[in-house]
PDB file of C-alpha atoms in Angstrom:
ATOM      1  CA  UNK A 272     110.126  27.603 120.535  1.00 38.00           C
ATOM      2  CA  UNK A 273     112.791  30.037 119.399  1.00 38.00           C
ATOM      3  CA  UNK A 274     111.859  33.192 117.574  1.00 37.00           C
ATOM      4  CA  UNK A 275     113.243  31.666 114.365  1.00 40.00           C
ATOM      5  CA  UNK A 276     110.906  28.670 114.483  1.00 40.00           C
ATOM      6  CA  UNK A 277     107.602  28.811 112.682  1.00 42.00           C
ATOM      7  CA  UNK A 278     104.488  27.989 114.701  1.00 43.00           C
ATOM      8  CA  UNK A 279     103.093  24.550 114.021  1.00 52.00           C
ATOM      9  CA  UNK A 280      99.567  23.704 112.908  1.00 52.00           C
ATOM     10  CA  UNK A 281      98.451  23.158 116.499  1.00 48.00           C
ATOM     11  CA  UNK A 282      99.748  26.599 117.548  1.00 49.00           C
ATOM     12  CA  UNK A 283      98.007  28.251 114.599  1.00 52.00           C
ATOM     13  CA  UNK A 284      94.821  26.327 115.377  1.00 55.00           C
ATOM     14  CA  UNK A 285      94.745  27.471 119.010  1.00 50.00           C
ATOM     15  CA  UNK A 286      95.573  31.050 117.991  1.00 51.00           C
ATOM     16  CA  UNK A 287      92.612  30.950 115.614  1.00 56.00           C
ATOM     17  CA  UNK A 288      90.362  29.611 118.389  1.00 57.00           C
ATOM     18  CA  UNK A 289      91.464  32.418 120.720  1.00 54.00           C
ATOM     19  CA  UNK A 290      90.721  35.049 118.080  1.00 56.00           C
ATOM     20  CA  UNK A 291      87.295  33.535 117.380  1.00 62.00           C
ATOM     21  CA  UNK A 292      86.497  33.415 121.107  1.00 58.00           C
ATOM     22  CA  UNK A 293      87.544  37.032 121.542  1.00 55.00           C
ATOM     23  CA  UNK A 294      85.498  38.138 118.529  1.00 57.00           C
ATOM     24  CA  UNK A 295      82.401  36.306 119.789  1.00 59.00           C
ATOM     25  CA  UNK A 296      82.714  37.918 123.222  1.00 56.00           C
ATOM     26  CA  UNK A 297      83.205  41.324 121.650  1.00 53.00           C
ATOM     27  CA  UNK A 298      80.185  40.801 119.362  1.00 53.00           C
ATOM     28  CA  UNK A 299      78.009  39.901 122.367  1.00 54.00           C
ATOM     29  CA  UNK A 300      79.277  42.873 124.331  1.00 50.00           C
ATOM     30  CA  UNK A 301      80.931  40.598 126.909  1.00 52.00           C
ATOM     31  CA  UNK A 302      84.043  42.633 127.564  1.00 49.00           C
ATOM     32  CA  UNK A 303      85.448  44.678 130.408  1.00 49.00           C
ATOM     33  CA  UNK A 304      88.017  46.329 128.163  1.00 60.00           C
ATOM     34  CA  UNK A 305      88.287  49.987 129.223  1.00 60.00           C
ATOM     35  CA  UNK A 306      88.684  50.914 125.542  1.00 75.00           C
ATOM     36  CA  UNK A 307      85.248  49.462 124.728  1.00 85.00           C
ATOM     37  CA  UNK A 308      82.600  52.024 123.706  1.00 90.00           C
ATOM     38  CA  UNK A 309      79.967  53.127 126.245  1.00 90.00           C
ATOM     39  CA  UNK A 310      76.842  50.985 126.525  1.00 90.00           C
ATOM     40  CA  UNK A 311      74.591  51.391 123.526  1.00 92.00           C
ATOM     41  CA  UNK A 312      77.422  52.513 121.260  1.00 96.00           C
ATOM     42  CA  UNK A 313      79.673  50.655 118.826  1.00 96.00           C
ATOM     43  CA  UNK A 314      83.085  51.176 117.283  1.00 97.00           C
ATOM     44  CA  UNK A 315      82.820  50.822 113.504  1.00 97.00           C
ATOM     45  CA  UNK A 316      86.037  50.725 111.501  1.00 97.00           C
ATOM     46  CA  UNK A 317      87.327  50.317 107.981  1.00 96.00           C
ATOM     47  CA  UNK A 318      86.973  52.762 105.092  1.00 97.00           C
ATOM     48  CA  UNK A 319      83.843  51.246 103.495  1.00 96.00           C
ATOM     49  CA  UNK A 320      82.186  50.773 106.877  1.00 97.00           C
ATOM     50  CA  UNK A 321      82.943  54.299 108.086  1.00 98.00           C
ATOM     51  CA  UNK A 322      81.949  55.932 104.788  1.00 97.00           C
ATOM     52  CA  UNK A 323      78.616  54.086 104.808  1.00 97.00           C
ATOM     53  CA  UNK A 324      78.003  55.100 108.447  1.00 97.00           C
ATOM     54  CA  UNK A 325      78.765  58.749 107.633  1.00 97.00           C
ATOM     55  CA  UNK A 326      76.304  58.614 104.728  1.00 97.00           C
ATOM     56  CA  UNK A 327      73.503  57.009 106.761  1.00 96.00           C
ATOM     57  CA  UNK A 328      71.100  59.713 108.018  1.00 95.00           C
ATOM     58  CA  UNK A 329      69.734  57.255 110.555  1.00 94.00           C
ATOM     59  CA  UNK A 330      73.109  56.748 112.218  1.00 96.00           C
ATOM     60  CA  UNK A 331      74.060  58.912 115.220  1.00 97.00           C
ATOM     61  CA  UNK A 332      77.836  59.417 115.277  1.00 97.00           C
ATOM     62  CA  UNK A 333      79.638  60.791 118.320  1.00 97.00           C
ATOM     63  CA  UNK A 334      83.225  61.019 117.053  1.00 97.00           C
ATOM     64  CA  UNK A 335      85.522  60.061 114.211  1.00 97.00           C
ATOM     65  CA  UNK A 336      89.142  58.991 114.567  1.00 98.00           C
ATOM     66  CA  UNK A 337      91.122  58.939 111.346  1.00 97.00           C
ATOM     67  CA  UNK A 338      94.596  59.272 109.941  1.00 97.00           C
ATOM     68  CA  UNK A 339      95.294  62.065 107.463  1.00 96.00           C
ATOM     69  CA  UNK A 340      95.425  59.527 104.660  1.00 96.00           C
ATOM     70  CA  UNK A 341      92.098  57.993 105.709  1.00 97.00           C
ATOM     71  CA  UNK A 342      90.430  61.415 105.850  1.00 96.00           C
ATOM     72  CA  UNK A 343      91.555  61.991 102.279  1.00 96.00           C
ATOM     73  CA  UNK A 344      90.316  58.589 101.137  1.00 97.00           C
ATOM     74  CA  UNK A 345      86.983  59.213 102.872  1.00 96.00           C
ATOM     75  CA  UNK A 346      86.646  62.456 100.923  1.00 96.00           C
ATOM     76  CA  UNK A 347      86.639  64.644 104.043  1.00 95.00           C
ATOM     77  CA  UNK A 348      88.354  67.893 103.068  1.00 93.00           C
ATOM     78  CA  UNK A 349      87.141  69.943 106.061  1.00 94.00           C
ATOM     79  CA  UNK A 350      86.731  67.834 109.232  1.00 95.00           C
ATOM     80  CA  UNK A 351      85.529  70.882 111.162  1.00 93.00           C
ATOM     81  CA  UNK A 352      82.397  70.981 108.997  1.00 94.00           C
ATOM     82  CA  UNK A 353      81.174  67.669 110.419  1.00 95.00           C
ATOM     83  CA  UNK A 354      78.610  67.796 113.272  1.00 95.00           C
ATOM     84  CA  UNK A 355      80.759  65.692 115.619  1.00 96.00           C
ATOM     85  CA  UNK A 356      84.379  65.808 116.834  1.00 97.00           C
ATOM     86  CA  UNK A 357      87.062  64.559 114.465  1.00 97.00           C
ATOM     87  CA  UNK A 358      90.432  63.463 115.828  1.00 96.00           C
ATOM     88  CA  UNK A 359      93.360  63.167 113.423  1.00 96.00           C
ATOM     89  CA  UNK A 360      95.438  60.319 114.828  1.00 96.00           C
ATOM     90  CA  UNK A 361      98.171  57.836 114.051  1.00 96.00           C
ATOM     91  CA  UNK A 362      97.197  54.174 113.436  1.00 95.00           C
ATOM     92  CA  UNK A 363      98.247  52.980 116.946  1.00 95.00           C
ATOM     93  CA  UNK A 364      95.534  55.164 118.501  1.00 95.00           C
ATOM     94  CA  UNK A 365      92.920  53.181 116.579  1.00 96.00           C
ATOM     95  CA  UNK A 366      94.730  49.889 117.266  1.00 94.00           C
ATOM     96  CA  UNK A 367      94.199  50.605 120.961  1.00 94.00           C
ATOM     97  CA  UNK A 368      90.417  50.640 120.412  1.00 94.00           C
ATOM     98  CA  UNK A 369      90.061  47.785 117.931  1.00 93.00           C
ATOM     99  CA  UNK A 370      92.905  45.451 118.821  1.00 89.00           C
ATOM    100  CA  UNK A 371      96.027  44.974 116.748  1.00 84.00           C
ATOM    101  CA  UNK A 372      94.429  42.296 114.522  1.00 88.00           C
ATOM    102  CA  UNK A 373      91.638  44.539 113.207  1.00 92.00           C
ATOM    103  CA  UNK A 374      92.076  45.893 109.680  1.00 94.00           C
ATOM    104  CA  UNK A 375      90.773  49.390 110.375  1.00 96.00           C
ATOM    105  CA  UNK A 376      92.501  51.174 107.457  1.00 96.00           C
ATOM    106  CA  UNK A 377      93.019  54.251 109.641  1.00 97.00           C
ATOM    107  CA  UNK A 378      89.355  55.097 110.277  1.00 97.00           C
ATOM    108  CA  UNK A 379      86.947  54.495 113.161  1.00 97.00           C
ATOM    109  CA  UNK A 380      83.673  56.048 114.290  1.00 97.00           C
ATOM    110  CA  UNK A 381      81.999  55.759 117.671  1.00 98.00           C
ATOM    111  CA  UNK A 382      78.275  55.662 117.029  1.00 97.00           C
ATOM    112  CA  UNK A 383      74.986  54.631 118.552  1.00 97.00           C
ATOM    113  CA  UNK A 384      73.970  51.095 117.671  1.00 95.00           C
ATOM    114  CA  UNK A 385      71.085  50.951 115.210  1.00 94.00           C
ATOM    115  CA  UNK A 386      67.652  50.131 116.634  1.00 91.00           C
ATOM    116  CA  UNK A 387      66.304  46.796 115.323  1.00 87.00           C
ATOM    117  CA  UNK A 388      62.966  46.863 113.526  1.00 93.00           C
ATOM    118  CA  UNK A 389      59.982  44.516 113.829  1.00 94.00           C
ATOM    119  CA  UNK A 390      57.999  42.424 111.366  1.00 96.00           C
ATOM    120  CA  UNK A 391      55.501  45.279 111.226  1.00 94.00           C
ATOM    121  CA  UNK A 392      58.160  47.284 109.380  1.00 95.00           C
ATOM    122  CA  UNK A 393      58.374  44.885 106.434  1.00 96.00           C
ATOM    123  CA  UNK A 394      55.874  46.873 104.389  1.00 93.00           C
ATOM    124  CA  UNK A 395      55.958  45.763 100.761  1.00 94.00           C
ATOM    125  CA  UNK A 396      59.171  43.727 101.136  1.00 96.00           C
ATOM    126  CA  UNK A 397      59.409  40.885  98.628  1.00 96.00           C
ATOM    127  CA  UNK A 398      62.632  39.089  99.593  1.00 97.00           C
ATOM    128  CA  UNK A 399      63.960  38.598 103.124  1.00 98.00           C
ATOM    129  CA  UNK A 400      66.629  36.421 104.722  1.00 98.00           C
ATOM    130  CA  UNK A 401      65.954  34.614 107.998  1.00 98.00           C
ATOM    131  CA  UNK A 402      68.787  33.209 110.134  1.00 97.00           C
ATOM    132  CA  UNK A 403      68.295  30.289 112.503  1.00 96.00           C
ATOM    133  CA  UNK A 404      70.956  30.775 115.213  1.00 93.00           C
ATOM    134  CA  UNK A 405      73.828  31.792 112.935  1.00 94.00           C
ATOM    135  CA  UNK A 406      76.122  33.284 115.561  1.00 92.00           C
ATOM    136  CA  UNK A 407      79.481  34.014 113.929  1.00 93.00           C
ATOM    137  CA  UNK A 408      79.757  37.785 113.281  1.00 94.00           C
ATOM    138  CA  UNK A 409      82.110  37.254 110.333  1.00 94.00           C
ATOM    139  CA  UNK A 410      79.584  34.968 108.618  1.00 94.00           C
ATOM    140  CA  UNK A 411      76.631  37.228 109.373  1.00 96.00           C
ATOM    141  CA  UNK A 412      78.526  40.287 108.152  1.00 96.00           C
ATOM    142  CA  UNK A 413      79.517  38.563 104.919  1.00 95.00           C
ATOM    143  CA  UNK A 414      75.935  37.388 104.498  1.00 96.00           C
ATOM    144  CA  UNK A 415      74.662  40.960 104.940  1.00 97.00           C
ATOM    145  CA  UNK A 416      76.979  42.105 102.169  1.00 96.00           C
ATOM    146  CA  UNK A 417      75.606  39.378  99.892  1.00 95.00           C
ATOM    147  CA  UNK A 418      72.030  40.256 100.853  1.00 96.00           C
ATOM    148  CA  UNK A 419      72.503  43.923  99.971  1.00 96.00           C
ATOM    149  CA  UNK A 420      74.157  42.992  96.677  1.00 95.00           C
ATOM    150  CA  UNK A 421      71.095  40.876  95.825  1.00 95.00           C
ATOM    151  CA  UNK A 422      68.667  43.635  96.936  1.00 95.00           C
ATOM    152  CA  UNK A 423      67.194  41.714  99.859  1.00 97.00           C
ATOM    153  CA  UNK A 424      64.702  43.833 101.774  1.00 97.00           C
ATOM    154  CA  UNK A 425      65.535  42.742 105.346  1.00 97.00           C
ATOM    155  CA  UNK A 426      67.482  40.354 107.540  1.00 98.00           C
ATOM    156  CA  UNK A 427      65.563  38.606 110.328  1.00 97.00           C
ATOM    157  CA  UNK A 428      67.378  37.096 113.304  1.00 96.00           C
ATOM    158  CA  UNK A 429      66.485  36.030 116.807  1.00 93.00           C
ATOM    159  CA  UNK A 430      67.167  38.475 119.637  1.00 88.00           C
ATOM    160  CA  UNK A 431      69.275  35.737 121.266  1.00 88.00           C
ATOM    161  CA  UNK A 432      71.749  33.382 119.593  1.00 88.00           C
ATOM    162  CA  UNK A 433      72.733  35.943 116.984  1.00 91.00           C
ATOM    163  CA  UNK A 434      75.625  38.420 116.944  1.00 92.00           C
ATOM    164  CA  UNK A 435      75.084  41.934 118.243  1.00 91.00           C
ATOM    165  CA  UNK A 436      76.081  44.885 116.122  1.00 93.00           C
ATOM    166  CA  UNK A 437      79.842  45.294 116.420  1.00 94.00           C
ATOM    167  CA  UNK A 438      82.932  46.431 114.599  1.00 95.00           C
ATOM    168  CA  UNK A 439      83.700  42.827 113.648  1.00 94.00           C
ATOM    169  CA  UNK A 440      80.290  42.320 112.054  1.00 96.00           C
ATOM    170  CA  UNK A 441      80.276  45.745 110.383  1.00 96.00           C
ATOM    171  CA  UNK A 442      83.760  45.270 108.900  1.00 95.00           C
ATOM    172  CA  UNK A 443      82.736  41.911 107.422  1.00 95.00           C
ATOM    173  CA  UNK A 444      79.588  43.563 106.052  1.00 95.00           C
ATOM    174  CA  UNK A 445      81.713  46.263 104.333  1.00 94.00           C
ATOM    175  CA  UNK A 446      79.040  48.948 104.625  1.00 95.00           C
ATOM    176  CA  UNK A 447      76.006  46.683 104.199  1.00 96.00           C
ATOM    177  CA  UNK A 448      75.011  47.192 107.837  1.00 96.00           C
ATOM    178  CA  UNK A 449      73.806  50.680 106.915  1.00 97.00           C
ATOM    179  CA  UNK A 450      71.673  49.469 103.992  1.00 96.00           C
ATOM    180  CA  UNK A 451      69.943  46.300 105.215  1.00 96.00           C
ATOM    181  CA  UNK A 452      67.039  46.636 107.678  1.00 95.00           C
ATOM    182  CA  UNK A 453      67.626  44.303 110.627  1.00 96.00           C
ATOM    183  CA  UNK A 454      64.667  42.717 112.386  1.00 96.00           C
ATOM    184  CA  UNK A 455      64.969  40.928 115.735  1.00 95.00           C
ATOM    185  CA  UNK A 456      62.320  38.424 116.823  1.00 96.00           C
ATOM    186  CA  UNK A 457      61.914  36.611 120.126  1.00 94.00           C
ATOM    187  CA  UNK A 458      60.640  33.308 118.776  1.00 96.00           C
ATOM    188  CA  UNK A 459      61.691  32.190 115.325  1.00 97.00           C
ATOM    189  CA  UNK A 460      58.904  29.645 114.842  1.00 96.00           C
ATOM    190  CA  UNK A 461      56.280  32.278 115.633  1.00 97.00           C
ATOM    191  CA  UNK A 462      57.992  34.744 113.293  1.00 97.00           C
ATOM    192  CA  UNK A 463      58.004  32.179 110.465  1.00 97.00           C
ATOM    193  CA  UNK A 464      54.298  31.587 111.065  1.00 96.00           C
ATOM    194  CA  UNK A 465      53.668  35.317 110.829  1.00 97.00           C
ATOM    195  CA  UNK A 466      55.697  35.535 107.622  1.00 97.00           C
ATOM    196  CA  UNK A 467      53.569  32.730 106.182  1.00 96.00           C
ATOM    197  CA  UNK A 468      50.441  34.653 107.168  1.00 95.00           C
ATOM    198  CA  UNK A 469      51.816  37.785 105.500  1.00 96.00           C
ATOM    199  CA  UNK A 470      52.088  35.969 102.196  1.00 96.00           C
ATOM    200  CA  UNK A 471      55.750  35.002 102.276  1.00 97.00           C
ATOM    201  CA  UNK A 472      56.769  31.593 101.056  1.00 97.00           C
ATOM    202  CA  UNK A 473      59.234  30.516 103.742  1.00 98.00           C
ATOM    203  CA  UNK A 474      61.863  28.232 102.218  1.00 97.00           C
ATOM    204  CA  UNK A 475      64.351  26.513 104.473  1.00 96.00           C
ATOM    205  CA  UNK A 476      67.661  25.553 102.874  1.00 95.00           C
ATOM    206  CA  UNK A 477      68.482  21.963 103.762  1.00 91.00           C
ATOM    207  CA  UNK A 478      70.877  19.541 102.117  1.00 85.00           C
ATOM    208  CA  UNK A 479      68.164  16.861 102.352  1.00 84.00           C
ATOM    209  CA  UNK A 480      65.441  19.084 100.916  1.00 88.00           C
ATOM    210  CA  UNK A 481      63.094  17.208  98.558  1.00 90.00           C
ATOM    211  CA  UNK A 482      63.515  19.622  95.636  1.00 91.00           C
ATOM    212  CA  UNK A 483      66.197  21.902  94.215  1.00 94.00           C
ATOM    213  CA  UNK A 484      65.481  25.450  95.328  1.00 94.00           C
ATOM    214  CA  UNK A 485      64.927  26.704  91.791  1.00 92.00           C
ATOM    215  CA  UNK A 486      61.957  24.300  91.557  1.00 93.00           C
ATOM    216  CA  UNK A 487      60.555  25.275  94.957  1.00 94.00           C
ATOM    217  CA  UNK A 488      59.624  28.915  94.363  1.00 95.00           C
ATOM    218  CA  UNK A 489      55.893  29.584  94.313  1.00 92.00           C
ATOM    219  CA  UNK A 490      54.606  33.075  94.998  1.00 86.00           C
ATOM    220  CA  UNK A 491      55.662  36.689  94.890  1.00 93.00           C
ATOM    221  CA  UNK A 492      57.115  37.082  98.409  1.00 97.00           C
ATOM    222  CA  UNK A 493      60.070  34.910  99.444  1.00 97.00           C
ATOM    223  CA  UNK A 494      61.774  34.324 102.797  1.00 98.00           C
ATOM    224  CA  UNK A 495      65.014  32.326 102.579  1.00 98.00           C
ATOM    225  CA  UNK A 496      65.739  30.569 105.892  1.00 98.00           C
ATOM    226  CA  UNK A 497      69.298  29.455 106.662  1.00 97.00           C
ATOM    227  CA  UNK A 498      70.782  27.580 109.599  1.00 94.00           C
ATOM    228  CA  UNK A 499      74.225  27.647 111.141  1.00 88.00           C
ATOM    229  CA  UNK A 500      77.065  25.878 109.390  1.00 79.00           C
ATOM    230  CA  UNK A 501      77.395  22.329 110.626  1.00 79.00           C
ATOM    231  CA  UNK A 502      74.120  22.273 112.590  1.00 84.00           C
ATOM    232  CA  UNK A 503      71.812  23.455 109.849  1.00 89.00           C
ATOM    233  CA  UNK A 504      68.181  24.245 110.564  1.00 94.00           C
ATOM    234  CA  UNK A 505      66.744  23.246 113.930  1.00 94.00           C
ATOM    235  CA  UNK A 506      63.978  20.636 113.922  1.00 94.00           C
ATOM    236  CA  UNK A 507      61.334  23.184 114.958  1.00 95.00           C
ATOM    237  CA  UNK A 508      62.388  25.465 112.102  1.00 96.00           C
ATOM    238  CA  UNK A 509      62.272  22.612 109.610  1.00 95.00           C
ATOM    239  CA  UNK A 510      58.732  21.834 110.739  1.00 95.00           C
ATOM    240  CA  UNK A 511      57.589  25.479 110.533  1.00 96.00           C
ATOM    241  CA  UNK A 512      58.818  26.623 107.116  1.00 96.00           C
ATOM    242  CA  UNK A 513      56.430  26.214 104.211  1.00 96.00           C
ATOM    243  CA  UNK A 514      58.990  24.324 102.122  1.00 96.00           C
ATOM    244  CA  UNK A 515      62.399  22.707 102.408  1.00 96.00           C
ATOM    245  CA  UNK A 516      64.716  22.914  99.432  1.00 95.00           C
ATOM    246  CA  UNK A 517      68.319  22.143  98.598  1.00 92.00           C
ATOM    247  CA  UNK A 518      71.093  23.759  96.626  1.00 91.00           C
ATOM    248  CA  UNK A 519      72.386  21.091  94.258  1.00 89.00           C
ATOM    249  CA  UNK A 520      76.172  21.143  93.935  1.00 83.00           C
ATOM    250  CA  UNK A 521      77.805  18.823  91.412  1.00 82.00           C
ATOM    251  CA  UNK A 522      81.347  19.236  92.716  1.00 82.00           C
ATOM    252  CA  UNK A 523      83.375  17.223  95.208  1.00 80.00           C
ATOM    253  CA  UNK A 524      82.515  19.665  98.029  1.00 78.00           C
ATOM    254  CA  UNK A 525      78.785  19.652  98.720  1.00 73.00           C
ATOM    255  CA  UNK A 526      78.458  22.335 101.366  1.00 77.00           C
ATOM    256  CA  UNK A 527      78.877  26.104 101.262  1.00 85.00           C
ATOM    257  CA  UNK A 528      79.633  28.904 103.665  1.00 88.00           C
ATOM    258  CA  UNK A 529      76.290  30.322 104.807  1.00 92.00           C
ATOM    259  CA  UNK A 530      76.898  33.663 103.067  1.00 92.00           C
ATOM    260  CA  UNK A 531      77.667  31.898  99.778  1.00 92.00           C
ATOM    261  CA  UNK A 532      74.564  29.754 100.121  1.00 93.00           C
ATOM    262  CA  UNK A 533      72.551  32.903 100.794  1.00 95.00           C
ATOM    263  CA  UNK A 534      73.763  34.742  97.699  1.00 95.00           C
ATOM    264  CA  UNK A 535      72.959  31.782  95.445  1.00 95.00           C
ATOM    265  CA  UNK A 536      69.485  31.375  96.943  1.00 96.00           C
ATOM    266  CA  UNK A 537      68.804  35.113  96.711  1.00 97.00           C
ATOM    267  CA  UNK A 538      69.960  35.232  93.097  1.00 96.00           C
ATOM    268  CA  UNK A 539      67.561  32.427  92.197  1.00 96.00           C
ATOM    269  CA  UNK A 540      64.762  34.067  94.192  1.00 96.00           C
ATOM    270  CA  UNK A 541      65.266  37.327  92.316  1.00 94.00           C
ATOM    271  CA  UNK A 542      65.202  35.513  88.969  1.00 94.00           C
ATOM    272  CA  UNK A 543      61.919  33.875  89.965  1.00 94.00           C
ATOM    273  CA  UNK A 544      60.358  37.163  91.050  1.00 93.00           C
ATOM    274  CA  UNK A 545      61.523  38.978  87.903  1.00 90.00           C
ATOM    275  CA  UNK A 546      59.987  36.217  85.763  1.00 89.00           C
ATOM    276  CA  UNK A 547      56.615  36.486  87.539  1.00 83.00           C
ATOM    277  CA  UNK A 548      56.186  40.248  87.162  1.00 75.00           C
TER     278      UNK A 548
END
């Protein structure tokens, strides 16, 4: 193909697959790239992501790389006043750490990954989201943003078959990573049983659910359980949740991205809880 020819659909498809494969490996920490952060640390990039990390007292930051413009947009007038090194750089220096495809907006921090919590940390939480092997970091990040917007109290995922904290996930979350408590569990069925015992109504979203979700709510603590796009909830998960419910969609397309499904379910859950106060 000459440089004047446009790539065909097949070329674009394979390029997209390569990017997705690279992002999944990066999210799982499966990389030997010498520019990768040391073990236990993450590179977080993008203005919203970096600003939220800087504002999080629970986040340990080791260094900040930023362009002069990004420092201004982050509201950092005196970089020397920060308790970690700040390097004023040109965009290619950050490209070298994130890859040329990352939209870093001239800002990156190297920080310790956040420590996941446990179910014991739920306290008085009233609304949580539970993911059943949703592995795409873009989807999970977008879902975290929706969850924070709807004031969810926590996100529960399995320790395996879920994306690790990464720049890809954090960028998609647009700062939500710093606001949403993340709980890792070893066995999802056991965790759902414990949530039931703690007074949560566990509702699995399923296109074949017997009732619309707005008719399924019953109680003052709600756990919305979502499966991966395409596969949906696993059979064991379907058997363990207290209720299965569906999101009725009258249009020609009857399925939603998992983050969109989450925001609708959370909105309805919040309306239910507000009405029962």
